[in-house]
GROMACS .gro file of C-alpha atoms in nm:
model
   81
    1MET     CA    1   4.601   3.986   3.140
    2ALA     CA    2   4.335   4.252   3.152
    3VAL     CA    3   4.157   4.192   2.823
    4GLY     CA    4   4.123   3.880   2.612
    5SER     CA    5   4.071   3.519   2.682
    6GLN     CA    6   4.285   3.339   2.935
    7ASP     CA    7   4.347   3.063   2.681
    8LEU     CA    8   4.535   3.290   2.444
    9ALA     CA    9   4.785   3.467   2.666
   10SER     CA   10   5.105   3.572   2.492
   11ASP     CA   11   5.311   3.323   2.692
   12GLN     CA   12   5.089   3.036   2.581
   13LEU     CA   13   5.091   3.149   2.218
   14ARG     CA   14   5.469   3.128   2.216
   15GLY     CA   15   5.438   2.760   2.309
   16PHE     CA   16   5.213   2.676   2.014
   17ASP     CA   17   5.352   2.542   1.689
   18ASP     CA   18   5.270   2.715   1.358
   19ASP     CA   19   4.979   2.487   1.270
   20ARG     CA   20   4.818   2.542   1.610
   21LEU     CA   21   4.851   2.920   1.567
   22VAL     CA   22   4.674   2.904   1.232
   23ASP     CA   23   4.400   2.690   1.387
   24GLU     CA   24   4.355   2.931   1.680
   25LEU     CA   25   4.340   3.223   1.435
   26ARG     CA   26   4.070   3.049   1.234
   27LYS     CA   27   3.864   2.981   1.546
   28ALA     CA   28   3.903   3.338   1.672
   29LYS     CA   29   3.797   3.484   1.338
   30GLU     CA   30   3.496   3.254   1.329
   31GLU     CA   31   3.400   3.363   1.681
   32LEU     CA   32   3.440   3.729   1.585
   33PHE     CA   33   3.213   3.678   1.285
   34ASN     CA   34   2.949   3.518   1.507
   35LEU     CA   35   2.976   3.794   1.765
   36ARG     CA   36   2.938   4.062   1.499
   37PHE     CA   37   2.634   3.884   1.361
   38GLN     CA   38   2.480   3.866   1.708
   39SER     CA   39   2.555   4.234   1.761
   40ALA     CA   40   2.388   4.330   1.434
   41THR     CA   41   2.075   4.135   1.522
   42GLY     CA   42   2.063   4.269   1.878
   43GLN     CA   43   2.127   3.933   2.043
   44LEU     CA   44   2.471   4.009   2.188
   45ASP     CA   45   2.478   4.018   2.568
   46ASN     CA   46   2.847   4.081   2.633
   47HIS     CA   47   2.988   4.355   2.409
   48GLY     CA   48   3.326   4.334   2.580
   49ARG     CA   49   3.380   3.996   2.421
   50LEU     CA   50   3.410   4.164   2.078
   51ARG     CA   51   3.709   4.363   2.197
   52ALA     CA   52   3.864   4.061   2.367
   53VAL     CA   53   3.844   3.848   2.053
   54ARG     CA   54   3.989   4.126   1.838
   55LYS     CA   55   4.282   4.152   2.079
   56ASP     CA   56   4.329   3.774   2.069
   57ILE     CA   57   4.348   3.791   1.689
   58ALA     CA   58   4.605   4.071   1.713
   59ARG     CA   59   4.815   3.865   1.956
   60ILE     CA   60   4.813   3.568   1.718
   61TYR     CA   61   4.910   3.785   1.421
   62THR     CA   62   5.190   3.942   1.627
   63GLU     CA   63   5.333   3.604   1.722
   64MET     CA   64   5.313   3.482   1.361
   65ARG     CA   65   5.490   3.796   1.237
   66GLU     CA   66   5.762   3.770   1.501
   67ARG     CA   67   5.834   3.417   1.388
   68GLU     CA   68   5.838   3.529   1.025
   69LEU     CA   69   6.095   3.798   1.105
   70GLY     CA   70   6.302   3.567   1.322
   71ILE     CA   71   6.234   3.761   1.642
   72GLY     CA   72   6.047   3.473   1.801
   73ALA     CA   73   6.092   3.106   1.732
   74ALA     CA   74   5.852   2.816   1.717
   75PRO     CA   75   5.898   2.569   2.003
   76GLN     CA   76   6.142   2.289   1.939
   77GLN     CA   77   5.978   1.952   1.899
   78SER     CA   78   6.169   1.664   2.050
   79GLU     CA   79   6.202   1.364   1.824
   80ALA     CA   80   6.126   1.027   1.977
   81LYS     CA   81   6.387   0.764   1.896
   0.00000   0.00000   0.00000
């Protein structure tokens, strides 16, 4: 993957359940807010990280929408008996 964090590759996002996707989205949005704040105050060292986080958010939204439309499916959870 050229841009984005290695933790949020599309293949790994497909393995997350819905709650984990929502949690990752919340964390990514929080990071984006912090990066924008740093950029506005002139404290941001790595401007490429802004783009990477925005792309991570887009990947998460895409996976959530695919599941909503039935294109992708959440991973099956095995029940312990």
